[in-house]
């Protein structure tokens, strides 16, 4: 059967479409009305078994809703109908099906059952809006980054205990700016010029190890205000530049390095 999703949730619907195809259906996902209408016109409305619409399209008076409901007369349901719940999705859709072929609810029940079986999967349902509070669906890079293990990284490069303590703290707080004083207090319960110098040597050591890693791009970035941010990504998805001397140039100068104590403390 051919099911077409018209939605504002491209990622999660593409995931559902792929899994419906594994069950023997053909599934297409559209977020643009003109492209959808052109595709339906090319296929012929009689060849589309079901339109699975985003509930917000009808609720907010989107012109797409009126065009789809009064034009092609293709049976449609709201796949994320907030009045449905797991175990009752298929029955709810069969009762609420709208379109010229309204009596085909029983005929479409196998498709509804397959769609429900896909929607209730643990990595799908939490990401569908309105059915429940949605979670963010992870992109390919984010899924790959989640496979990173700080323990395996430690073993692979034989990171010394003290330096691993700093690395693990950065990893647990990735994306957040950690100032020099906070880092020193975490490491040694002391904040002094000597400890700042030791901290800087540890960061240099970690950056050197990061350059050896090919599966992940790890960086400790100076944010320009006596703090650091740890970031991790996958090189095959995004090429990010290495830190250069320009990271230590004042914004209001073009060629003079900032070798003041504040700059070198990082």
JSON list of C-alpha atoms in Angstrom, two decimals, residues 8-9 25 58 65 134 185 202 214 233 249:
[
{"chain": "A", "resi": 8, "resn": "UNK", "atom": "CA", "xyz": [6.23, 19.22, 9.97]},
{"chain": "A", "resi": 9, "resn": "UNK", "atom": "CA", "xyz": [8.17, 16.38, 11.56]},
{"chain": "A", "resi": 25, "resn": "UNK", "atom": "CA", "xyz": [4.51, -0.74, 1.96]},
{"chain": "A", "resi": 58, "resn": "UNK", "atom": "CA", "xyz": [-5.81, 20.81, 10.34]},
{"chain": "A", "resi": 65, "resn": "UNK", "atom": "CA", "xyz": [-5.76, 20.76, 4.87]},
{"chain": "A", "resi": 134, "resn": "UNK", "atom": "CA", "xyz": [8.15, 14.77, 21.99]},
{"chain": "A", "resi": 185, "resn": "UNK", "atom": "CA", "xyz": [39.36, 24.11, 42.23]},
{"chain": "A", "resi": 202, "resn": "UNK", "atom": "CA", "xyz": [47.22, 19.18, 31.04]},
{"chain": "A", "resi": 214, "resn": "UNK", "atom": "CA", "xyz": [40.53, 9.50, 13.81]},
{"chain": "A", "resi": 233, "resn": "UNK", "atom": "CA", "xyz": [31.84, 15.44, 16.74]},
{"chain": "A", "resi": 249, "resn": "UNK", "atom": "CA", "xyz": [44.65, 37.17, 19.01]}
]
